[in-house]
Each structure stands twice: as C-alpha cells, then as structure tokens.
PDB file of C-alpha atoms in Angstrom:
ATOM      1  CA  MET M   1     151.910  19.799 121.314  1.00 77.00           C
ATOM      2  CA  SER M   2     150.264  22.836 119.796  1.00 88.00           C
ATOM      3  CA  VAL M   3     148.653  22.887 116.374  1.00 86.00           C
ATOM      4  CA  GLN M   4     151.415  25.222 115.174  1.00 88.00           C
ATOM      5  CA  GLU M   5     154.138  22.837 116.361  1.00 90.00           C
ATOM      6  CA  ARG M   6     152.418  19.920 114.649  1.00 87.00           C
ATOM      7  CA  LYS M   7     152.134  21.873 111.383  1.00 88.00           C
ATOM      8  CA  GLU M   8     155.798  22.848 111.557  1.00 91.00           C
ATOM      9  CA  ARG M   9     156.792  19.229 112.205  1.00 93.00           C
ATOM     10  CA  GLU M  10     154.670  18.062 109.262  1.00 91.00           C
ATOM     11  CA  ARG M  11     156.136  20.742 107.021  1.00 92.00           C
ATOM     12  CA  ALA M  12     159.685  19.752 107.987  1.00 92.00           C
ATOM     13  CA  GLY M  13     158.801  16.117 107.302  1.00 93.00           C
ATOM     14  CA  ARG M  14     157.485  16.960 103.825  1.00 94.00           C
ATOM     15  CA  GLU M  15     160.621  18.961 103.104  1.00 94.00           C
ATOM     16  CA  ARG M  16     162.858  16.049 104.163  1.00 95.00           C
ATOM     17  CA  LEU M  17     160.791  13.732 101.954  1.00 96.00           C
ATOM     18  CA  ILE M  18     161.169  16.038  98.954  1.00 96.00           C
ATOM     19  CA  VAL M  19     164.946  16.279  99.409  1.00 96.00           C
ATOM     20  CA  ALA M  20     165.358  12.536 100.000  1.00 97.00           C
ATOM     21  CA  THR M  21     163.242  11.732  96.946  1.00 97.00           C
ATOM     22  CA  ALA M  22     165.171  14.196  94.783  1.00 97.00           C
ATOM     23  CA  ARG M  23     168.454  12.611  95.901  1.00 97.00           C
ATOM     24  CA  GLU M  24     167.154   9.130  95.206  1.00 97.00           C
ATOM     25  CA  LEU M  25     165.865  10.059  91.766  1.00 97.00           C
ATOM     26  CA  ALA M  26     169.075  11.922  90.891  1.00 98.00           C
ATOM     27  CA  GLU M  27     171.260   8.998  91.996  1.00 96.00           C
ATOM     28  CA  GLU M  28     169.118   6.564  89.991  1.00 96.00           C
ATOM     29  CA  GLN M  29     168.577   8.565  86.802  1.00 96.00           C
ATOM     30  CA  GLY M  30     170.624  11.773  86.987  1.00 96.00           C
ATOM     31  CA  TRP M  31     169.609  15.332  87.758  1.00 97.00           C
ATOM     32  CA  ASP M  32     167.844  15.773  84.414  1.00 96.00           C
ATOM     33  CA  ALA M  33     165.247  13.284  85.652  1.00 96.00           C
ATOM     34  CA  VAL M  34     164.489  15.409  88.722  1.00 96.00           C
ATOM     35  CA  THR M  35     161.463  17.503  87.865  1.00 95.00           C
ATOM     36  CA  THR M  36     158.740  18.854  90.104  1.00 92.00           C
ATOM     37  CA  ARG M  37     156.233  16.701  88.220  1.00 93.00           C
ATOM     38  CA  ARG M  38     158.198  13.503  88.880  1.00 95.00           C
ATOM     39  CA  LEU M  39     158.872  14.460  92.482  1.00 94.00           C
ATOM     40  CA  ALA M  40     155.190  15.193  93.051  1.00 93.00           C
ATOM     41  CA  GLU M  41     154.265  11.802  91.586  1.00 94.00           C
ATOM     42  CA  ARG M  42     156.814   9.940  93.706  1.00 94.00           C
ATOM     43  CA  ILE M  43     155.945  11.575  97.001  1.00 93.00           C
ATOM     44  CA  GLU M  44     152.232  11.665  96.207  1.00 92.00           C
ATOM     45  CA  TYR M  45     151.800  15.384  96.788  1.00 91.00           C
ATOM     46  CA  SER M  46     150.711  17.993  94.296  1.00 91.00           C
ATOM     47  CA  GLN M  47     153.202  20.246  92.556  1.00 92.00           C
ATOM     48  CA  PRO M  48     151.852  23.288  94.466  1.00 92.00           C
ATOM     49  CA  VAL M  49     152.825  21.522  97.711  1.00 90.00           C
ATOM     50  CA  LEU M  50     156.394  21.162  96.377  1.00 91.00           C
ATOM     51  CA  TYR M  51     156.407  24.818  95.399  1.00 93.00           C
ATOM     52  CA  SER M  52     155.288  25.756  98.898  1.00 92.00           C
ATOM     53  CA  HIS M  53     158.619  24.321 100.106  1.00 93.00           C
ATOM     54  CA  PHE M  54     160.958  25.085  97.197  1.00 95.00           C
ATOM     55  CA  ARG M  55     160.609  27.621  94.404  1.00 93.00           C
ATOM     56  CA  GLY M  56     161.950  25.087  91.936  1.00 93.00           C
ATOM     57  CA  LYS M  57     164.617  22.575  91.086  1.00 95.00           C
ATOM     58  CA  ARG M  58     167.443  25.006  91.809  1.00 96.00           C
ATOM     59  CA  GLU M  59     166.420  25.291  95.467  1.00 97.00           C
ATOM     60  CA  ILE M  60     166.008  21.523  95.712  1.00 97.00           C
ATOM     61  CA  ILE M  61     169.553  21.093  94.389  1.00 98.00           C
ATOM     62  CA  GLY M  62     170.691  23.618  96.992  1.00 98.00           C
ATOM     63  CA  ALA M  63     168.984  21.668  99.774  1.00 98.00           C
ATOM     64  CA  VAL M  64     170.653  18.452  98.586  1.00 98.00           C
ATOM     65  CA  ALA M  65     173.997  20.275  98.457  1.00 98.00           C
ATOM     66  CA  LEU M  66     173.638  21.480 102.034  1.00 98.00           C
ATOM     67  CA  GLN M  67     172.668  18.033 103.269  1.00 97.00           C
ATOM     68  CA  GLY M  68     175.489  16.428 101.278  1.00 98.00           C
ATOM     69  CA  SER M  69     178.033  18.920 102.596  1.00 98.00           C
ATOM     70  CA  THR M  70     177.101  17.973 106.138  1.00 98.00           C
ATOM     71  CA  GLU M  71     177.504  14.294 105.285  1.00 98.00           C
ATOM     72  CA  MET M  72     180.823  14.849 103.522  1.00 98.00           C
ATOM     73  CA  ALA M  73     182.201  16.817 106.484  1.00 98.00           C
ATOM     74  CA  ALA M  74     181.168  14.000 108.815  1.00 98.00           C
ATOM     75  CA  ALA M  75     182.776  11.387 106.562  1.00 98.00           C
ATOM     76  CA  VAL M  76     186.048  13.324 106.380  1.00 98.00           C
ATOM     77  CA  ARG M  77     186.129  13.892 110.134  1.00 98.00           C
ATOM     78  CA  ALA M  78     185.343  10.248 110.865  1.00 98.00           C
ATOM     79  CA  ALA M  79     188.095   9.090 108.524  1.00 97.00           C
ATOM     80  CA  THR M  80     190.710  11.427 109.988  1.00 97.00           C
ATOM     81  CA  ALA M  81     189.780  11.068 113.670  1.00 96.00           C
ATOM     82  CA  SER M  82     191.218   7.588 114.097  1.00 91.00           C
ATOM     83  CA  VAL M  83     194.472   8.184 112.218  1.00 94.00           C
ATOM     84  CA  ASP M  84     197.761   9.199 113.828  1.00 92.00           C
ATOM     85  CA  GLY M  85     200.103  11.635 112.154  1.00 92.00           C
ATOM     86  CA  PRO M  86     199.392  14.622 109.916  1.00 92.00           C
ATOM     87  CA  ARG M  87     200.320  12.990 106.589  1.00 91.00           C
ATOM     88  CA  GLU M  88     198.287   9.901 107.435  1.00 93.00           C
ATOM     89  CA  ARG M  89     195.301  12.154 108.227  1.00 94.00           C
ATOM     90  CA  VAL M  90     195.681  13.869 104.862  1.00 95.00           C
ATOM     91  CA  ALA M  91     195.746  10.514 103.070  1.00 95.00           C
ATOM     92  CA  ALA M  92     192.641   9.422 105.029  1.00 96.00           C
ATOM     93  CA  LEU M  93     190.953  12.730 104.167  1.00 97.00           C
ATOM     94  CA  ALA M  94     191.687  12.253 100.467  1.00 97.00           C
ATOM     95  CA  ARG M  95     190.365   8.694 100.459  1.00 97.00           C
ATOM     96  CA  ALA M  96     187.209   9.734 102.354  1.00 97.00           C
ATOM     97  CA  TYR M  97     186.586  12.621  99.951  1.00 98.00           C
ATOM     98  CA  LEU M  98     187.057  10.435  96.871  1.00 97.00           C
ATOM     99  CA  ASP M  99     184.939   7.643  98.377  1.00 97.00           C
ATOM    100  CA  PHE M 100     182.142  10.096  99.174  1.00 98.00           C
ATOM    101  CA  ALA M 101     182.163  11.382  95.589  1.00 98.00           C
ATOM    102  CA  GLU M 102     182.115   7.853  94.184  1.00 97.00           C
ATOM    103  CA  ARG M 103     179.293   6.635  96.453  1.00 97.00           C
ATOM    104  CA  ASN M 104     177.171   9.781  95.984  1.00 97.00           C
ATOM    105  CA  PRO M 105     177.745  11.130  92.460  1.00 97.00           C
ATOM    106  CA  ALA M 106     174.473  13.072  92.232  1.00 98.00           C
ATOM    107  CA  VAL M 107     174.970  14.612  95.664  1.00 98.00           C
ATOM    108  CA  TYR M 108     178.565  15.476  94.756  1.00 98.00           C
ATOM    109  CA  ASP M 109     177.273  17.176  91.605  1.00 98.00           C
ATOM    110  CA  ALA M 110     174.721  19.112  93.660  1.00 98.00           C
ATOM    111  CA  ILE M 111     177.492  20.374  95.936  1.00 97.00           C
ATOM    112  CA  PHE M 112     180.160  21.185  93.353  1.00 96.00           C
ATOM    113  CA  GLN M 113     178.829  21.120  89.808  1.00 96.00           C
ATOM    114  CA  LEU M 114     175.242  22.335  89.698  1.00 97.00           C
ATOM    115  CA  ASP M 115     173.669  25.687  90.467  1.00 96.00           C
ATOM    116  CA  GLY M 116     171.824  25.321  93.734  1.00 96.00           C
ATOM    117  CA  GLY M 117     171.653  29.052  94.311  1.00 95.00           C
ATOM    118  CA  LEU M 118     174.177  28.887  97.158  1.00 96.00           C
ATOM    119  CA  ALA M 119     176.964  31.361  97.832  1.00 92.00           C
ATOM    120  CA  TYR M 120     180.413  29.804  98.085  1.00 91.00           C
ATOM    121  CA  ALA M 121     183.445  31.494  99.632  1.00 87.00           C
ATOM    122  CA  HIS M 122     181.454  34.534 100.722  1.00 90.00           C
ATOM    123  CA  GLU M 123     180.338  36.033 103.988  1.00 90.00           C
ATOM    124  CA  ASP M 124     176.823  34.642 103.461  1.00 92.00           C
ATOM    125  CA  THR M 125     177.958  31.112 102.612  1.00 96.00           C
ATOM    126  CA  PRO M 126     175.624  28.671 104.397  1.00 97.00           C
ATOM    127  CA  ALA M 127     177.040  26.983 107.502  1.00 97.00           C
ATOM    128  CA  PRO M 128     177.101  23.425 106.058  1.00 97.00           C
ATOM    129  CA  LEU M 129     179.317  24.576 103.178  1.00 97.00           C
ATOM    130  CA  LYS M 130     181.637  26.416 105.552  1.00 97.00           C
ATOM    131  CA  ASP M 131     181.789  23.365 107.783  1.00 97.00           C
ATOM    132  CA  ALA M 132     182.676  21.057 104.876  1.00 97.00           C
ATOM    133  CA  PHE M 133     185.599  23.340 104.052  1.00 97.00           C
ATOM    134  CA  ALA M 134     186.534  23.476 107.743  1.00 97.00           C
ATOM    135  CA  ALA M 135     186.617  19.671 107.834  1.00 97.00           C
ATOM    136  CA  LEU M 136     189.236  19.754 105.081  1.00 97.00           C
ATOM    137  CA  LEU M 137     191.152  22.627 106.662  1.00 97.00           C
ATOM    138  CA  GLU M 138     191.421  20.819 110.006  1.00 95.00           C
ATOM    139  CA  SER M 139     193.750  18.203 108.523  1.00 93.00           C
ATOM    140  CA  LEU M 140     195.243  20.097 105.605  1.00 94.00           C
ATOM    141  CA  GLY M 141     196.141  23.215 107.571  1.00 92.00           C
ATOM    142  CA  GLU M 142     198.663  21.310 109.640  1.00 91.00           C
ATOM    143  CA  VAL M 143     200.623  20.154 106.554  1.00 93.00           C
ATOM    144  CA  ALA M 144     200.555  23.379 104.532  1.00 93.00           C
ATOM    145  CA  GLY M 145     204.162  24.224 105.359  1.00 90.00           C
ATOM    146  CA  ASP M 146     205.926  27.284 106.683  1.00 91.00           C
ATOM    147  CA  GLY M 147     204.809  30.556 105.160  1.00 93.00           C
ATOM    148  CA  VAL M 148     201.900  28.925 103.307  1.00 94.00           C
ATOM    149  CA  ASP M 149     198.404  30.158 104.047  1.00 96.00           C
ATOM    150  CA  PRO M 150     196.481  27.102 105.315  1.00 96.00           C
ATOM    151  CA  GLY M 151     193.275  28.243 103.607  1.00 96.00           C
ATOM    152  CA  LEU M 152     194.975  28.619 100.224  1.00 96.00           C
ATOM    153  CA  PHE M 153     196.685  25.266 100.649  1.00 95.00           C
ATOM    154  CA  THR M 154     193.332  23.659 101.485  1.00 96.00           C
ATOM    155  CA  GLU M 155     191.733  25.242  98.403  1.00 96.00           C
ATOM    156  CA  THR M 156     194.554  23.951  96.209  1.00 95.00           C
ATOM    157  CA  PHE M 157     194.486  20.427  97.644  1.00 95.00           C
ATOM    158  CA  TRP M 158     190.703  20.381  97.409  1.00 96.00           C
ATOM    159  CA  ALA M 159     190.921  21.500  93.759  1.00 96.00           C
ATOM    160  CA  ALA M 160     193.287  18.594  93.088  1.00 96.00           C
ATOM    161  CA  LEU M 161     190.853  16.140  94.692  1.00 97.00           C
ATOM    162  CA  HIS M 162     187.964  17.630  92.740  1.00 97.00           C
ATOM    163  CA  GLY M 163     189.985  17.281  89.551  1.00 97.00           C
ATOM    164  CA  LEU M 164     190.621  13.617  90.327  1.00 97.00           C
ATOM    165  CA  VAL M 165     186.909  13.036  90.902  1.00 97.00           C
ATOM    166  CA  THR M 166     185.862  14.864  87.762  1.00 97.00           C
ATOM    167  CA  LEU M 167     188.467  13.368  85.445  1.00 97.00           C
ATOM    168  CA  THR M 168     187.978   9.840  86.759  1.00 97.00           C
ATOM    169  CA  ARG M 169     184.198  10.059  86.425  1.00 96.00           C
ATOM    170  CA  ALA M 170     184.579  11.365  82.876  1.00 95.00           C
ATOM    171  CA  GLY M 171     186.776   8.390  81.967  1.00 96.00           C
ATOM    172  CA  ARG M 172     189.841  10.605  81.459  1.00 97.00           C
ATOM    173  CA  LEU M 173     191.795   8.928  84.267  1.00 96.00           C
ATOM    174  CA  PRO M 174     191.817   5.184  84.936  1.00 96.00           C
ATOM    175  CA  PRO M 175     190.238   4.515  88.338  1.00 95.00           C
ATOM    176  CA  GLU M 176     192.686   1.763  89.224  1.00 95.00           C
ATOM    177  CA  ASN M 177     195.441   4.371  89.712  1.00 95.00           C
ATOM    178  CA  THR M 178     193.523   6.481  92.230  1.00 94.00           C
ATOM    179  CA  GLY M 179     195.515   5.176  95.194  1.00 93.00           C
ATOM    180  CA  GLN M 180     198.792   6.118  93.511  1.00 96.00           C
ATOM    181  CA  ARG M 181     197.445   9.591  92.726  1.00 95.00           C
ATOM    182  CA  VAL M 182     196.458  10.118  96.366  1.00 92.00           C
ATOM    183  CA  LYS M 183     199.909   8.993  97.493  1.00 93.00           C
ATOM    184  CA  LEU M 184     201.525  11.405  95.044  1.00 93.00           C
ATOM    185  CA  LEU M 185     199.380  14.290  96.292  1.00 92.00           C
ATOM    186  CA  VAL M 186     200.189  13.560  99.903  1.00 90.00           C
ATOM    187  CA  ASP M 187     203.907  12.911  99.275  1.00 90.00           C
ATOM    188  CA  ARG M 188     204.438  15.989  97.118  1.00 87.00           C
ATOM    189  CA  LEU M 189     202.153  18.535  98.739  1.00 83.00           C
ATOM    190  CA  ALA M 190     201.880  17.680 102.409  1.00 80.00           C
ATOM    191  CA  VAL M 191     204.776  18.877 104.574  1.00 77.00           C
ATOM    192  CA  ASP M 192     205.452  17.405 108.018  1.00 67.00           C
TER     193      ASP M 192
END
C-alpha cells in the first residue's frame, strides 16, 4: 500500500468517525448539541482537523443526511422485498418509513428538516437522496392508478408519511393510532 493510499484510508476513517459521532451526539442530545468543539472533544481531534473534512455543521448534517438516506432506502427495500402484492408492499413501505423515522429521529431531521446544504429534486441531487426516493417509487409507482404520474403520486404519499412522522413526534397525533392511519392511506390512496 502506498503512502497516498494509507493517507486516503486514514482520512476516510476520520470522516466516518466524525459523521458517526455527530449522529450519536444528535440522537442523544439533539442537533443543537452538535458543535465542532464538542465533536473535536469526543473524537479527540482538534477543530482544525474537523474543518479539514467539513466546513462546518451544515456539511456534517449533509453527510448524516446522505448516510441516513442510504439506510432508509435499504430499510424500505428490505421491508417490501418479502411481501407479495402491491398494496401489501405499500403498507410495508409505510411501516418501514415510519419505523425508520421513529428509531432515528436525529437522522430523519438531518434528511428532511435541517439544512445540510443538499439539493433536493434537482439535476444535481446527490445519488443517495435520489435512491431513497427511488426506493419509495418502486412500490408506490405500481399503485398510483391509471393516468396518475407515479412520481407525483410518490411525492404525495411521501408527504403524507412525513406529515404523520412530524405530527406524531410533535404530540399532535396520538402514536397508538399510527397503524390505522397507515391502513387508511393504503386503502384510500393505493389502487390495485
């Protein structure tokens, strides 16, 4: 292994450590607790080392969002892969999405609520974000209905799921009715 390869591997390792530590801190204490000073203390590197990887918190949030998008896409695909029937896949997708948001609230916020400096729904949208949307589209496109654009249907269904996450987390919707809400979404929106 060349010196350059070793340095690149070490740099990638530091970057993974920074992102993992930011996620951990955000899940424990919220994103307000994630500062370069705290991250530097936790990973035992100086703040200039952090800044050599990320220009600031915004870029760290973006890195967490990209990583989280990849994980969410995998969770949705895993949940829908073993289910027969389009409507059943949509219900599995909805449960996987809601479960991901509940298990990873800080990551979910990084993806959908916070400014991570990422372009959404544009030509230059990063691949992990496009793939997360594609994971939804794969199941939702097949139940959009005749004459309905699958992409628009996916956006609308996704917006409904996001609304459920946001309102439930804010205490506006009782969590015990989540299953009934998912059933209503699938029954009313998904066409066979």
